[in-house]
mmCIF file of C-alpha atoms in Angstrom:
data_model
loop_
_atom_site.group_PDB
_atom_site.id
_atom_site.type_symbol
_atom_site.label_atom_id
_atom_site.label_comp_id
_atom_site.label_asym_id
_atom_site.label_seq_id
_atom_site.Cartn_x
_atom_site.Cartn_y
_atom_site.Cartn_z
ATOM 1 C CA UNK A 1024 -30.479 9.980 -19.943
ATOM 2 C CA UNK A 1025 -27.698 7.510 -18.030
ATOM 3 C CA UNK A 1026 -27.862 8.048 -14.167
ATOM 4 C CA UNK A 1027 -23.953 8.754 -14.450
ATOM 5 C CA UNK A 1028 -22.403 11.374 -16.781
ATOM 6 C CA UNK A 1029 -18.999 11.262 -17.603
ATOM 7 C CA UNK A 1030 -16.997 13.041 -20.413
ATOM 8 C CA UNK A 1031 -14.853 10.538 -22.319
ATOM 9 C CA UNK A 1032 -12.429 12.536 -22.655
ATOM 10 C CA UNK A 1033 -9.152 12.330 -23.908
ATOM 11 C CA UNK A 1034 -8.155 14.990 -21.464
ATOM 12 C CA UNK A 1035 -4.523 15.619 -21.923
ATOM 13 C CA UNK A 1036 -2.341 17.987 -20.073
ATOM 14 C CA UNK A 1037 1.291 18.909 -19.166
ATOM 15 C CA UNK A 1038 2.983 17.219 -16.114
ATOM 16 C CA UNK A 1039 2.552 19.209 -12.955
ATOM 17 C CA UNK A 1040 -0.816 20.397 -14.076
ATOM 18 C CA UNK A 1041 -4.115 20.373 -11.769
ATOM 19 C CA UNK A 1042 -6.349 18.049 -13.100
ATOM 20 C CA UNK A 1043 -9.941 17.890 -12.444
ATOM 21 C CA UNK A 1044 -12.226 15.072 -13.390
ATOM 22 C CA UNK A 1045 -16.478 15.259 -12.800
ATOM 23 C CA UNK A 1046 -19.202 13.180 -12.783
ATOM 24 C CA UNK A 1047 -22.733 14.446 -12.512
ATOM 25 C CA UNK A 1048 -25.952 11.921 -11.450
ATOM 26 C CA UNK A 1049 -29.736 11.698 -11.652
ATOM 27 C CA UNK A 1050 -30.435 9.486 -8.968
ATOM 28 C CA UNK A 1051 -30.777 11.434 -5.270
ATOM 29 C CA UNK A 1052 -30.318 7.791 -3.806
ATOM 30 C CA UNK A 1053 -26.631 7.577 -4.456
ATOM 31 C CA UNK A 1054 -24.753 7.774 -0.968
ATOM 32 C CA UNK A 1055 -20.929 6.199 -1.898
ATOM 33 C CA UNK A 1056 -19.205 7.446 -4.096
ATOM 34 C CA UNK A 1057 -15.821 6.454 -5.558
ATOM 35 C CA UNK A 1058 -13.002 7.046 -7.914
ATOM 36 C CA UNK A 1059 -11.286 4.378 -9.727
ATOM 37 C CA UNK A 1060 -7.818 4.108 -12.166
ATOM 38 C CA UNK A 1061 -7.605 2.008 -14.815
ATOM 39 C CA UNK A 1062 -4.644 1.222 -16.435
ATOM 40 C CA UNK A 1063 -4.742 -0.185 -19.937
ATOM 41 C CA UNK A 1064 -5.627 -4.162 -19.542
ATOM 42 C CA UNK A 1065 -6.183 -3.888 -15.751
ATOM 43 C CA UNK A 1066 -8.504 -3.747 -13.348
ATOM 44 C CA UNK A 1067 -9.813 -0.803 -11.855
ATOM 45 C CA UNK A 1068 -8.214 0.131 -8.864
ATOM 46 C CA UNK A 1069 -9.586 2.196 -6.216
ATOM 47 C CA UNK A 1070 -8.278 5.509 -5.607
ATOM 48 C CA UNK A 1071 -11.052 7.503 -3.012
ATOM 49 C CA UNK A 1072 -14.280 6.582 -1.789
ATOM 50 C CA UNK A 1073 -16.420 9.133 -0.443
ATOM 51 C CA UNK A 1074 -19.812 8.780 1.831
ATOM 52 C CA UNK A 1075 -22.216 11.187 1.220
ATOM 53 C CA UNK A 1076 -21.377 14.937 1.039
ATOM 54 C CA UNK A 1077 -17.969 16.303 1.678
ATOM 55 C CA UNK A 1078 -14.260 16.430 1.041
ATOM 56 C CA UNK A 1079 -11.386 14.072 0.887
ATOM 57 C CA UNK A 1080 -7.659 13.966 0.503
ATOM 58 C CA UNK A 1081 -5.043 11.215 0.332
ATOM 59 C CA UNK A 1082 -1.707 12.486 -0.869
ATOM 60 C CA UNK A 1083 -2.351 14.325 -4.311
ATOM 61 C CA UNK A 1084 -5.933 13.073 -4.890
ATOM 62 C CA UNK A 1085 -8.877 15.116 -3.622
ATOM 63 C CA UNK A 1086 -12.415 13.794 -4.019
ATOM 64 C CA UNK A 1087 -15.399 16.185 -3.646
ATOM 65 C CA UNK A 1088 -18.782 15.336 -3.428
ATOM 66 C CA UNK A 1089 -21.933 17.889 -3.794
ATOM 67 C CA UNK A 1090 -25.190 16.179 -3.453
ATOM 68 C CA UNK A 1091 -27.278 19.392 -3.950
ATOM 69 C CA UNK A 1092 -26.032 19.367 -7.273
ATOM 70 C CA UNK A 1093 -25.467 16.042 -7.993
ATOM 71 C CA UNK A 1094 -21.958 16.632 -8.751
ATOM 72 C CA UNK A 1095 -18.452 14.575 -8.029
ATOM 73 C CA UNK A 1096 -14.889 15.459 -9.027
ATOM 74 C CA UNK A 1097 -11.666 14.095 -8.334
ATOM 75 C CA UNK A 1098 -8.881 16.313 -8.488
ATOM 76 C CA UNK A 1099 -5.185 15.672 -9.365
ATOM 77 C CA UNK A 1100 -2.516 17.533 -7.967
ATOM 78 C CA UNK A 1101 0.889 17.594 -9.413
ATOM 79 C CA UNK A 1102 0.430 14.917 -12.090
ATOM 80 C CA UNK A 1103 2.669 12.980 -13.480
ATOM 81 C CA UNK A 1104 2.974 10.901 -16.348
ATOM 82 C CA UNK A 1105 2.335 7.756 -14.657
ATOM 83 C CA UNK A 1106 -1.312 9.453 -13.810
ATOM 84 C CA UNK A 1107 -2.102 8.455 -17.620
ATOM 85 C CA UNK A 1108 -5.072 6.391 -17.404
ATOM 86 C CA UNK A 1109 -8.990 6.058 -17.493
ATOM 87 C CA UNK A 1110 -10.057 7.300 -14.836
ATOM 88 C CA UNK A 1111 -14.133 5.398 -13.508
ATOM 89 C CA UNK A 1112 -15.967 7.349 -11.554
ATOM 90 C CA UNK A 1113 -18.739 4.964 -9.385
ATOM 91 C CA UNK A 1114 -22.189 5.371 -6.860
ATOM 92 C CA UNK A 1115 -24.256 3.164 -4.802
ATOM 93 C CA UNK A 1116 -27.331 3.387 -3.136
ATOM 94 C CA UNK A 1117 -26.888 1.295 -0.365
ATOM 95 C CA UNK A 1118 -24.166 -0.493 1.270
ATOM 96 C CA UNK A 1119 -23.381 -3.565 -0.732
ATOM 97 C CA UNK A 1120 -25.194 -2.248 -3.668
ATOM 98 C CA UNK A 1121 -24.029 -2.616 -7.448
ATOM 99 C CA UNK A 1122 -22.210 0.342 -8.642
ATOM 100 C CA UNK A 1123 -23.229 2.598 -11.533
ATOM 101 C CA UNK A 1124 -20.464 3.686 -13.433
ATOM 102 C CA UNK A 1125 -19.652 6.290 -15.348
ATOM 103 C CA UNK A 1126 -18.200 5.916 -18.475
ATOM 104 C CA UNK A 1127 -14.669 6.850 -18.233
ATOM 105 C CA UNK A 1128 -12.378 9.586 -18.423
ATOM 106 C CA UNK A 1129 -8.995 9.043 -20.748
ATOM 107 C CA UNK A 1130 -6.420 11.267 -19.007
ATOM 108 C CA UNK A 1131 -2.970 11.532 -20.490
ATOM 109 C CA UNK A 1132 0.071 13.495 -18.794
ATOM 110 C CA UNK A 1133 2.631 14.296 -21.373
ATOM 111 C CA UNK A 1134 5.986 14.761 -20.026
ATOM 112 C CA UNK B 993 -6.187 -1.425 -0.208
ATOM 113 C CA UNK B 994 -7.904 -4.858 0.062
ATOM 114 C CA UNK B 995 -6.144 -7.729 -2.602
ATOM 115 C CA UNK B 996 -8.380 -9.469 -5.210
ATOM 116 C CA UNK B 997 -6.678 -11.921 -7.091
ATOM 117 C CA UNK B 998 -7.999 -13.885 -10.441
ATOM 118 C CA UNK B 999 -6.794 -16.362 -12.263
ATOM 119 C CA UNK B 1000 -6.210 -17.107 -15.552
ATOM 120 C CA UNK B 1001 -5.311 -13.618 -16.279
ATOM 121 C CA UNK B 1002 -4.644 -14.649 -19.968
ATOM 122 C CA UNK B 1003 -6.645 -17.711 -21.784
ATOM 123 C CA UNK B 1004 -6.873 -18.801 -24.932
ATOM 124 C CA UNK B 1005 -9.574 -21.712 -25.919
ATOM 125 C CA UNK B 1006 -10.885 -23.578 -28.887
ATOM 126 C CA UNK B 1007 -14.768 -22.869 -29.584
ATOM 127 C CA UNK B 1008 -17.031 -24.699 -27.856
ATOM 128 C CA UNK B 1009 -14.674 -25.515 -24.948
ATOM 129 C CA UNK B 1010 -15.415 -24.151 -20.708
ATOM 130 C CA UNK B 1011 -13.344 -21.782 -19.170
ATOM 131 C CA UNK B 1012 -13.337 -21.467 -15.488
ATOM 132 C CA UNK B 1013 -12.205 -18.233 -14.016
ATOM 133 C CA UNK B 1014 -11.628 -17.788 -10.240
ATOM 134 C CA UNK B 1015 -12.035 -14.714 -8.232
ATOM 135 C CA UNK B 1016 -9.961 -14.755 -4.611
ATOM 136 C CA UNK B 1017 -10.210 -12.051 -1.972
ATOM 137 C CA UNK B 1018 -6.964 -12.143 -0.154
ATOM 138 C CA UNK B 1019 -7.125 -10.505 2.791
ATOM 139 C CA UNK B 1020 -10.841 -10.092 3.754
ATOM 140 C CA UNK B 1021 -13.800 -12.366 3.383
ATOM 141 C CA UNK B 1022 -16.271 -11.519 1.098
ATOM 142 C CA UNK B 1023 -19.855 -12.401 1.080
ATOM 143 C CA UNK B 1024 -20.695 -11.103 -2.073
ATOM 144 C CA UNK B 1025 -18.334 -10.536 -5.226
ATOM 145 C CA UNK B 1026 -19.116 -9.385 -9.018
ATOM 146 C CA UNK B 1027 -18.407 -10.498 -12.402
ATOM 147 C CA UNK B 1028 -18.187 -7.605 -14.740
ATOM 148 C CA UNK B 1029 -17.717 -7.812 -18.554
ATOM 149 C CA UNK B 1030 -15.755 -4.907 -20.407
ATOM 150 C CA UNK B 1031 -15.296 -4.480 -24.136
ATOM 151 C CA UNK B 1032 -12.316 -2.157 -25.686
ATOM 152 C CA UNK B 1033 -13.286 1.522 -24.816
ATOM 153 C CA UNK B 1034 -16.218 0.775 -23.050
ATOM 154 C CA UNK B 1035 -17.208 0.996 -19.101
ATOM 155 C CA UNK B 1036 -17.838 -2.053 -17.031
ATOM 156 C CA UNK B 1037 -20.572 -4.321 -17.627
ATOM 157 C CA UNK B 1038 -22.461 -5.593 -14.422
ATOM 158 C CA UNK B 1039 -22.840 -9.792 -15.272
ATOM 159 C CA UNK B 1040 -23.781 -11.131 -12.072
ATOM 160 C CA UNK B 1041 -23.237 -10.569 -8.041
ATOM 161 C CA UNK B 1042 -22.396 -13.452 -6.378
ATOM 162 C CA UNK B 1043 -23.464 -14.400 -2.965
ATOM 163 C CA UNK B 1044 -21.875 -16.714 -0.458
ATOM 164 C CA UNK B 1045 -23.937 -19.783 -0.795
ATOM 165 C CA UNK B 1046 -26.846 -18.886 -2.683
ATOM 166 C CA UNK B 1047 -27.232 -18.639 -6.104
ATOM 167 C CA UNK B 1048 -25.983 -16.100 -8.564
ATOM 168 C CA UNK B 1049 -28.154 -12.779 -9.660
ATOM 169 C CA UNK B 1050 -28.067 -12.239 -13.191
ATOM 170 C CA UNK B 1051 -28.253 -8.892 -14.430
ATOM 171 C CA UNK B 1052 -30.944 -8.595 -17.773
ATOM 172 C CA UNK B 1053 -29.813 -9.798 -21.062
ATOM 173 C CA UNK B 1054 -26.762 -12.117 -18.697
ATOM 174 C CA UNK B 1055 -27.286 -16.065 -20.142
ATOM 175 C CA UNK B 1056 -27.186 -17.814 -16.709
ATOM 176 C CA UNK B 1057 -26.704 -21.081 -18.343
ATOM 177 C CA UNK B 1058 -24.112 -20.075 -19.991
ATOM 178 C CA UNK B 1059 -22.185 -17.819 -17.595
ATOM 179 C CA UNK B 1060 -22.374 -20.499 -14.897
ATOM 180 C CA UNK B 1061 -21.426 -18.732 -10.902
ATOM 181 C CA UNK B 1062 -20.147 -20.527 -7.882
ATOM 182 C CA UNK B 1063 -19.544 -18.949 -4.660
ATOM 183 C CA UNK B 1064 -18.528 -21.795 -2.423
ATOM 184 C CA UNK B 1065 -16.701 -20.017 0.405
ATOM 185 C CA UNK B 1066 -16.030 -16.350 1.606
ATOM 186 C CA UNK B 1067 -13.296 -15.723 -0.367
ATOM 187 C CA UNK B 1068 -13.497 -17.630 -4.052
ATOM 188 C CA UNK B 1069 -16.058 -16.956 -6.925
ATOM 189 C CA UNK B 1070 -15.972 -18.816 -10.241
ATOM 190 C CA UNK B 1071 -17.268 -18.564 -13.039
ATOM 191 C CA UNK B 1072 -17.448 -20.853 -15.832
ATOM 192 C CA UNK B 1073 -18.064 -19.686 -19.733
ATOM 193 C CA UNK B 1074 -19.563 -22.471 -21.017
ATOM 194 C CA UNK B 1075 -19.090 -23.599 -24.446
ATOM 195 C CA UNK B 1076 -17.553 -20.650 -25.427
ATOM 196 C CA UNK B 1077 -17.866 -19.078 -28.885
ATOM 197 C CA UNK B 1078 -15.913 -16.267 -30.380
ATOM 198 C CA UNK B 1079 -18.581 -13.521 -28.994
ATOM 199 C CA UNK B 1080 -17.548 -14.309 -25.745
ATOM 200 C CA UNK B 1081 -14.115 -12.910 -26.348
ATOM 201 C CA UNK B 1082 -14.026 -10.137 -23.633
ATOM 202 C CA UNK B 1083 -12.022 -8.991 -20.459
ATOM 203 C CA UNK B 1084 -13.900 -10.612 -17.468
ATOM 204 C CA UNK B 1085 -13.109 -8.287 -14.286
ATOM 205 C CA UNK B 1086 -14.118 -9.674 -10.537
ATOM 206 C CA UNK B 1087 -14.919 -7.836 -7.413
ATOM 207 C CA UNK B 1088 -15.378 -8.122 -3.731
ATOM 208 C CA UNK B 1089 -17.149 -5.986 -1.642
ATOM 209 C CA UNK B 1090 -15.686 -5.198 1.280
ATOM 210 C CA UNK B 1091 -17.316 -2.812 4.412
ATOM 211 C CA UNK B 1092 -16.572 0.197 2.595
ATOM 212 C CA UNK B 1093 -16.510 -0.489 -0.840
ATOM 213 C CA UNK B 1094 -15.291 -2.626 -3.756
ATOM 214 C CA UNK B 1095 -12.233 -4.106 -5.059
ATOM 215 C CA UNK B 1096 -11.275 -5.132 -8.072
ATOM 216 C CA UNK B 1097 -9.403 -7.808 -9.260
ATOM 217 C CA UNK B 1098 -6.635 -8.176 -12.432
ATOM 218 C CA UNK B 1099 -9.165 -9.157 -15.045
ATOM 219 C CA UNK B 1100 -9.023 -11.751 -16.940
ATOM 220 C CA UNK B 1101 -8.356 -11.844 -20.811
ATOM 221 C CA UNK B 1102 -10.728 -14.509 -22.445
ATOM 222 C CA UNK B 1103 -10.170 -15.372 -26.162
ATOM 223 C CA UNK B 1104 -12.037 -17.781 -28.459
ATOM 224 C CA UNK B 1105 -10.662 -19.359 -31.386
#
């Protein structure tokens, strides 16, 4: 079993959906917790970074994280076509730890 | 957010040549950046973390002759693919971890001929 579960996807859906993206872990260690975009042939780029258990928004992103169940999402509001991307979801232990990653989510927006 | 820079973003080499990639943080100093490795439709592959004037951890399976790491001040990281064959064809992504989290740089395209 991988410490991070993500479904590949694709996940497609019209513009101006909701769109809600999960990752679910093994390891009870994990204390940060973040959301990266990746565009095809760039880096990831950070969207939300959580620390431990809780909610938080920054414009149309909301990340929510649920340690009881082991359980992260990221949720789009209002998406647009320009939200089409894979979408890493990431944990650490520790400050300055390596992240585990999840393996992706392909999200496409079709206008 | 925080600025990571790398350079090349594109190269193209003959087999059996170096490449030296270099990893900047631009606004923040970073004591410890990572070199990730990421194949078409795959997730990010942990290579190494870099520390400010130490050496390099390797991650299992990671050839540290080959994959050669230099962190020389707080805000560069290189590292050098040496004698590159076509296997190492890959993307090549940096990061550097700031207070809160990490950054990612550009990537970096790496093909062998």
């Amino acid at each position: 079993q991988k410490e991070v579960e993500q479904d590949p996807g694709p996940l497609s859906v019209p513009e101006g959906a909701i769109v809600s993206l999960n990752c679910t872990y093994s390891n009870s260690a994990f204390q940060y917790f973040m959301w990266y975009r990746q565009y095809s042939r760039k880096g990831p780029e950070l969207l939300m970074y959580t620390y431990s258990s809780g909610n938080k928004e920054d414009g149309r992103f909301t990340a929510q994280v649920d340690k009881s169940s082991k359980y992260i999402s990221l949720f789009i509001r209002d998406s647009q076509p320009s939200d089409s991307a894979t979408y890493l979801c990431a944990m650490s232990g520790g400050y300055g730890n390596k992240l585990v990653f999840g393996a992706g989510t392909i999200l496409r927006v079709k206008s | 957010g925080a600025v990571v820079s790398q350079h090349p973003s594109w190269v193209i080499c003959k087999s059996g040549t170096s490449v030296k990639i270099e990893c900047r943080s631009l606004d923040f100093q970073a004591t410890t950046m990572f070199w990730y490795r990421q194949f078409p439709k795959q997730s990010l592959m942990l290579m190494a973390t870099s520390n400010e004037g130490s050496k390099a951890t390797y991650e299992q399976g990671v050839e540290k002759d080959k994959f050669l790491i230099n962190h020389a001040s707080l805000t560069l990281s290189t590292l050098t693919v040496t004698s590159a064959h076509p296997e190492d064809s890959s993307f090549y992504i940096c990061s550097a971890r700031s207070p809160e989290t990490q950054y990612f740089g550009p990537g970096t395209r790496l093909l062998v001929l």
